[in-house]
Amino acid sequence: MTAATDAFRPAYHYTPARNWINDPNGLVWFDGEYHLFYQYNPFGEQWGHMSWGHAVSADLVHWQELPVAIPEDERVSIFSGSIVVDTHHTSGFGRGGAVPMVAIYTGCRRVPEGGQAQELAYSLDRGRTWEKYAGNPVLDIGLKDFRDPKVFWHVPTARWVMAVVRPDDHQVSFYASSNLTQWVHLSDFGPAGEDGGIWECPDLIELAGTGRWLLKVDTFAGHPGGTGAQVFIGHFDGTRFVAEVPQGREAMWADHGSDFYAALSWGQLPATHDAPVWIAWMNNHGYAKHTPTAPWRGAMSVPRELFLRDTPVGPRLGQRPWRGLDALRGAQRAWRDVRFSEGETALDLAGLDGRSLELQFDMAAGGATDVALQVRCGEGEVTVVGVDRAQGRLFIDRSRSGVEVDARHWGGRREAPLPDAMGALQLRVLVDHCSVEVFTGDGAATLTELVFPSDSSRGVRVAVRGGTQAASLLVWSLRAASVG
Ligand code: FRU
């Protein structure tokens, strides 16, 4: 095991200058800024002293870190939650005409017996300073575990709706409010899908124009990588969510890799957006505290746009990297209409930085039975993004990727099903210093995995077995995105 090093700091995935982060919180757009708040320990590289860290961006790509927004206090730690912009002044928090941003989060009591309840804080200066509401908590049902409120304005019923989780019951509860301070219970969803582990961090997202809603909830067990995000597609009438898929107990994963947790979507996006956008903590509760990085620990995934895909087996979630990331593309190398022969072909990257790349791989229909992009290749190290066309599987294998962080959930393959694996297939692969994210071009499958290779492992190879493969490959260097 190598010593913790800053060499793994991502170039274009958000991470703070220092200290521990987990879930994204309070994602909202307001007055030209995208806000990214997050679970943050201001005092160290392990989970603890939970407070809300803060960053802002004009484009969802370049982030500027700001001071801690909502710190823990003697009474409560500030657990996960959301933010709304109270444009219509329903809360009465606005003064002097200022539109309040209102954070709705879980206060986790610090007294020995604990207890979790929903609390409020508001800001009248675009999220820079926050006042905790004197009447906290606003929703307390006497439970030890009751958390992660996601609040949005439900247009047809003209009221605020909250999705919040009762982790041990594997239930998402829905509440409504006209003023953000008084809440009435509407309904509960679950158990459903995967309920082997506690549930956390619900999000309910309208897929505009489709008549459908996406309910996402994370689970602590049952995902092939341990912890992960499951989704349900269905209908929400302002009171109740009814799942259309999955109907049985089989989970539908938002991401088949190990490192996509606590995803949250941005609220109140401007009309220039035609799809919801979410971001996740690119990590896994199974081993997050052991990742070999310093002085920071934890990063976010890239933002992703969400859409509904019609498939022969019903509607499914589709995801694509936020299109604004194209702005990071630098120098490019292209292999157009080539036939990759059986074996391994090392690519001459001609100065592109193999630690920060986008690869777009278009495979023609037919050809070889096994095709792989090997990234972060170096002495004894390789991270494999592979397509097993006979089995119909897209996978990442990080068994030989460098530092093995966890004995149980590290090696081997994490796989996503590919119904038509011998057909034409596009892969988009995002490589950053400690991560690999893969999307199929149609958005059907995504896999996100952390990797910790040697800094010198920067090579890319195409590996082909069981035939030859006609394909085109474009590779870009991606520029660093931090502005803070
Ligand atoms: C999910 C989670 C949330 C909680 C927060 C505490 O990662 O456990 O349920 O609010 O982290 O940091």
JSON list of C-alpha atoms in Angstrom, two decimals, residues 251-356:
[
{"chain": "A", "resi": 251, "resn": "ALA", "atom": "CA", "xyz": [-33.66, -3.81, -7.95]},
{"chain": "A", "resi": 252, "resn": "MET", "atom": "CA", "xyz": [-32.94, -1.51, -10.88]},
{"chain": "A", "resi": 253, "resn": "TRP", "atom": "CA", "xyz": [-29.54, 0.10, -10.26]},
{"chain": "A", "resi": 254, "resn": "ALA", "atom": "CA", "xyz": [-28.82, 3.67, -11.26]},
{"chain": "A", "resi": 255, "resn": "ASP", "atom": "CA", "xyz": [-25.19, 2.69, -11.80]},
{"chain": "A", "resi": 256, "resn": "HIS", "atom": "CA", "xyz": [-23.65, -0.77, -11.88]},
{"chain": "A", "resi": 257, "resn": "GLY", "atom": "CA", "xyz": [-20.28, 0.31, -10.51]},
{"chain": "A", "resi": 258, "resn": "SER", "atom": "CA", "xyz": [-19.30, 0.44, -6.86]},
{"chain": "A", "resi": 259, "resn": "ASP", "atom": "CA", "xyz": [-18.93, 4.17, -6.52]},
{"chain": "A", "resi": 260, "resn": "PHE", "atom": "CA", "xyz": [-22.16, 6.02, -7.14]},
{"chain": "A", "resi": 261, "resn": "TYR", "atom": "CA", "xyz": [-24.09, 6.84, -3.98]},
{"chain": "A", "resi": 262, "resn": "ALA", "atom": "CA", "xyz": [-26.53, 9.42, -2.60]},
{"chain": "A", "resi": 263, "resn": "ALA", "atom": "CA", "xyz": [-27.27, 10.95, -6.02]},
{"chain": "A", "resi": 264, "resn": "LEU", "atom": "CA", "xyz": [-29.29, 14.16, -5.85]},
{"chain": "A", "resi": 265, "resn": "SER", "atom": "CA", "xyz": [-30.84, 16.26, -8.62]},
{"chain": "A", "resi": 266, "resn": "TRP", "atom": "CA", "xyz": [-30.68, 20.03, -9.01]},
{"chain": "A", "resi": 267, "resn": "GLY", "atom": "CA", "xyz": [-33.85, 21.89, -8.18]},
{"chain": "A", "resi": 268, "resn": "GLN", "atom": "CA", "xyz": [-35.29, 24.92, -9.98]},
{"chain": "A", "resi": 269, "resn": "LEU", "atom": "CA", "xyz": [-33.12, 24.61, -13.08]},
{"chain": "A", "resi": 270, "resn": "PRO", "atom": "CA", "xyz": [-33.50, 27.41, -15.63]},
{"chain": "A", "resi": 271, "resn": "ALA", "atom": "CA", "xyz": [-35.50, 26.80, -18.82]},
{"chain": "A", "resi": 272, "resn": "THR", "atom": "CA", "xyz": [-32.28, 26.26, -20.81]},
{"chain": "A", "resi": 273, "resn": "HIS", "atom": "CA", "xyz": [-32.27, 22.74, -19.32]},
{"chain": "A", "resi": 274, "resn": "ASP", "atom": "CA", "xyz": [-34.49, 20.17, -20.99]},
{"chain": "A", "resi": 275, "resn": "ALA", "atom": "CA", "xyz": [-33.54, 17.28, -18.69]},
{"chain": "A", "resi": 276, "resn": "PRO", "atom": "CA", "xyz": [-32.97, 16.83, -14.95]},
{"chain": "A", "resi": 277, "resn": "VAL", "atom": "CA", "xyz": [-29.34, 16.75, -13.82]},
{"chain": "A", "resi": 278, "resn": "TRP", "atom": "CA", "xyz": [-27.97, 14.86, -10.84]},
{"chain": "A", "resi": 279, "resn": "ILE", "atom": "CA", "xyz": [-24.61, 14.22, -9.23]},
{"chain": "A", "resi": 280, "resn": "ALA", "atom": "CA", "xyz": [-23.53, 11.56, -6.73]},
{"chain": "A", "resi": 281, "resn": "TRP", "atom": "CA", "xyz": [-20.90, 10.95, -4.11]},
{"chain": "A", "resi": 282, "resn": "MET", "atom": "CA", "xyz": [-18.35, 8.91, -6.11]},
{"chain": "A", "resi": 283, "resn": "ASN", "atom": "CA", "xyz": [-17.63, 6.50, -3.31]},
{"chain": "A", "resi": 284, "resn": "ASN", "atom": "CA", "xyz": [-18.87, 3.57, -1.27]},
{"chain": "A", "resi": 285, "resn": "HIS", "atom": "CA", "xyz": [-19.66, 3.39, 2.43]},
{"chain": "A", "resi": 286, "resn": "GLY", "atom": "CA", "xyz": [-17.93, 0.00, 2.51]},
{"chain": "A", "resi": 287, "resn": "TYR", "atom": "CA", "xyz": [-14.44, 1.52, 2.16]},
{"chain": "A", "resi": 288, "resn": "ALA", "atom": "CA", "xyz": [-14.70, 5.32, 1.83]},
{"chain": "A", "resi": 289, "resn": "LYS", "atom": "CA", "xyz": [-12.66, 5.91, 4.95]},
{"chain": "A", "resi": 290, "resn": "HIS", "atom": "CA", "xyz": [-9.73, 3.89, 3.58]},
{"chain": "A", "resi": 291, "resn": "THR", "atom": "CA", "xyz": [-9.20, 5.61, 0.22]},
{"chain": "A", "resi": 292, "resn": "PRO", "atom": "CA", "xyz": [-5.51, 6.60, -0.03]},
{"chain": "A", "resi": 293, "resn": "THR", "atom": "CA", "xyz": [-5.90, 10.34, -0.60]},
{"chain": "A", "resi": 294, "resn": "ALA", "atom": "CA", "xyz": [-4.81, 13.42, 1.31]},
{"chain": "A", "resi": 295, "resn": "PRO", "atom": "CA", "xyz": [-5.43, 16.14, 2.33]},
{"chain": "A", "resi": 296, "resn": "TRP", "atom": "CA", "xyz": [-8.90, 15.52, 0.90]},
{"chain": "A", "resi": 297, "resn": "ARG", "atom": "CA", "xyz": [-11.12, 12.48, 0.95]},
{"chain": "A", "resi": 298, "resn": "GLY", "atom": "CA", "xyz": [-14.10, 11.93, -1.34]},
{"chain": "A", "resi": 299, "resn": "ALA", "atom": "CA", "xyz": [-15.19, 13.36, -4.68]},
{"chain": "A", "resi": 300, "resn": "MET", "atom": "CA", "xyz": [-18.38, 13.80, -6.69]},
{"chain": "A", "resi": 301, "resn": "SER", "atom": "CA", "xyz": [-19.28, 12.03, -9.93]},
{"chain": "A", "resi": 302, "resn": "VAL", "atom": "CA", "xyz": [-19.65, 14.20, -13.02]},
{"chain": "A", "resi": 303, "resn": "PRO", "atom": "CA", "xyz": [-23.12, 15.75, -13.34]},
{"chain": "A", "resi": 304, "resn": "ARG", "atom": "CA", "xyz": [-25.40, 13.58, -15.46]},
{"chain": "A", "resi": 305, "resn": "GLU", "atom": "CA", "xyz": [-28.53, 14.33, -17.43]},
{"chain": "A", "resi": 306, "resn": "LEU", "atom": "CA", "xyz": [-31.45, 11.99, -16.93]},
{"chain": "A", "resi": 307, "resn": "PHE", "atom": "CA", "xyz": [-33.98, 10.86, -19.50]},
{"chain": "A", "resi": 308, "resn": "LEU", "atom": "CA", "xyz": [-36.49, 8.09, -20.03]},
{"chain": "A", "resi": 309, "resn": "ARG", "atom": "CA", "xyz": [-35.75, 5.34, -22.53]},
{"chain": "A", "resi": 310, "resn": "ASP", "atom": "CA", "xyz": [-38.54, 3.33, -24.08]},
{"chain": "A", "resi": 311, "resn": "THR", "atom": "CA", "xyz": [-37.44, -0.29, -24.30]},
{"chain": "A", "resi": 312, "resn": "PRO", "atom": "CA", "xyz": [-39.22, -3.53, -25.24]},
{"chain": "A", "resi": 313, "resn": "VAL", "atom": "CA", "xyz": [-39.42, -4.37, -21.54]},
{"chain": "A", "resi": 314, "resn": "GLY", "atom": "CA", "xyz": [-40.82, -1.00, -20.53]},
{"chain": "A", "resi": 315, "resn": "PRO", "atom": "CA", "xyz": [-39.48, 2.41, -19.58]},
{"chain": "A", "resi": 316, "resn": "ARG", "atom": "CA", "xyz": [-35.94, 2.61, -18.21]},
{"chain": "A", "resi": 317, "resn": "LEU", "atom": "CA", "xyz": [-33.64, 5.32, -16.89]},
{"chain": "A", "resi": 318, "resn": "GLY", "atom": "CA", "xyz": [-31.10, 6.75, -19.31]},
{"chain": "A", "resi": 319, "resn": "GLN", "atom": "CA", "xyz": [-28.09, 8.86, -18.30]},
{"chain": "A", "resi": 320, "resn": "ARG", "atom": "CA", "xyz": [-25.49, 10.85, -20.17]},
{"chain": "A", "resi": 321, "resn": "PRO", "atom": "CA", "xyz": [-22.62, 13.00, -18.93]},
{"chain": "A", "resi": 322, "resn": "TRP", "atom": "CA", "xyz": [-23.61, 16.67, -18.59]},
{"chain": "A", "resi": 323, "resn": "ARG", "atom": "CA", "xyz": [-23.06, 18.12, -22.07]},
{"chain": "A", "resi": 324, "resn": "GLY", "atom": "CA", "xyz": [-21.20, 21.13, -20.69]},
{"chain": "A", "resi": 325, "resn": "LEU", "atom": "CA", "xyz": [-18.25, 18.85, -19.94]},
{"chain": "A", "resi": 326, "resn": "ASP", "atom": "CA", "xyz": [-17.40, 19.04, -23.65]},
{"chain": "A", "resi": 327, "resn": "ALA", "atom": "CA", "xyz": [-15.88, 22.44, -22.81]},
{"chain": "A", "resi": 328, "resn": "LEU", "atom": "CA", "xyz": [-13.00, 20.61, -21.10]},
{"chain": "A", "resi": 329, "resn": "ARG", "atom": "CA", "xyz": [-11.91, 18.81, -24.25]},
{"chain": "A", "resi": 330, "resn": "GLY", "atom": "CA", "xyz": [-8.35, 19.64, -25.21]},
{"chain": "A", "resi": 331, "resn": "ALA", "atom": "CA", "xyz": [-6.02, 17.90, -27.64]},
{"chain": "A", "resi": 332, "resn": "GLN", "atom": "CA", "xyz": [-7.52, 14.95, -29.51]},
{"chain": "A", "resi": 333, "resn": "ARG", "atom": "CA", "xyz": [-6.23, 11.77, -31.10]},
{"chain": "A", "resi": 334, "resn": "ALA", "atom": "CA", "xyz": [-8.44, 9.89, -33.54]},
{"chain": "A", "resi": 335, "resn": "TRP", "atom": "CA", "xyz": [-8.46, 6.37, -34.94]},
{"chain": "A", "resi": 336, "resn": "ARG", "atom": "CA", "xyz": [-11.24, 6.45, -37.53]},
{"chain": "A", "resi": 337, "resn": "ASP", "atom": "CA", "xyz": [-12.64, 3.33, -39.20]},
{"chain": "A", "resi": 338, "resn": "VAL", "atom": "CA", "xyz": [-9.87, 1.00, -38.17]},
{"chain": "A", "resi": 339, "resn": "ARG", "atom": "CA", "xyz": [-9.91, -2.74, -37.67]},
{"chain": "A", "resi": 340, "resn": "PHE", "atom": "CA", "xyz": [-8.34, -3.71, -34.36]},
{"chain": "A", "resi": 341, "resn": "SER", "atom": "CA", "xyz": [-6.65, -7.08, -34.68]},
{"chain": "A", "resi": 342, "resn": "GLU", "atom": "CA", "xyz": [-6.79, -9.90, -32.16]},
{"chain": "A", "resi": 343, "resn": "GLY", "atom": "CA", "xyz": [-4.54, -9.18, -29.17]},
{"chain": "A", "resi": 344, "resn": "GLU", "atom": "CA", "xyz": [-3.55, -5.92, -27.52]},
{"chain": "A", "resi": 345, "resn": "THR", "atom": "CA", "xyz": [-2.92, -2.72, -29.45]},
{"chain": "A", "resi": 346, "resn": "ALA", "atom": "CA", "xyz": [-1.13, 0.00, -27.49]},
{"chain": "A", "resi": 347, "resn": "LEU", "atom": "CA", "xyz": [-2.23, 3.46, -28.58]},
{"chain": "A", "resi": 348, "resn": "ASP", "atom": "CA", "xyz": [0.18, 6.30, -29.12]},
{"chain": "A", "resi": 349, "resn": "LEU", "atom": "CA", "xyz": [-1.42, 9.09, -27.12]},
{"chain": "A", "resi": 350, "resn": "ALA", "atom": "CA", "xyz": [1.15, 11.59, -28.41]},
{"chain": "A", "resi": 351, "resn": "GLY", "atom": "CA", "xyz": [1.29, 13.78, -25.33]},
{"chain": "A", "resi": 352, "resn": "LEU", "atom": "CA", "xyz": [-2.31, 13.42, -24.15]},
{"chain": "A", "resi": 353, "resn": "ASP", "atom": "CA", "xyz": [-2.43, 13.02, -20.37]},
{"chain": "A", "resi": 354, "resn": "GLY", "atom": "CA", "xyz": [-3.61, 9.45, -19.73]},
{"chain": "A", "resi": 355, "resn": "ARG", "atom": "CA", "xyz": [-4.78, 10.42, -16.24]},
{"chain": "A", "resi": 356, "resn": "SER", "atom": "CA", "xyz": [-7.47, 12.80, -17.49]}
]
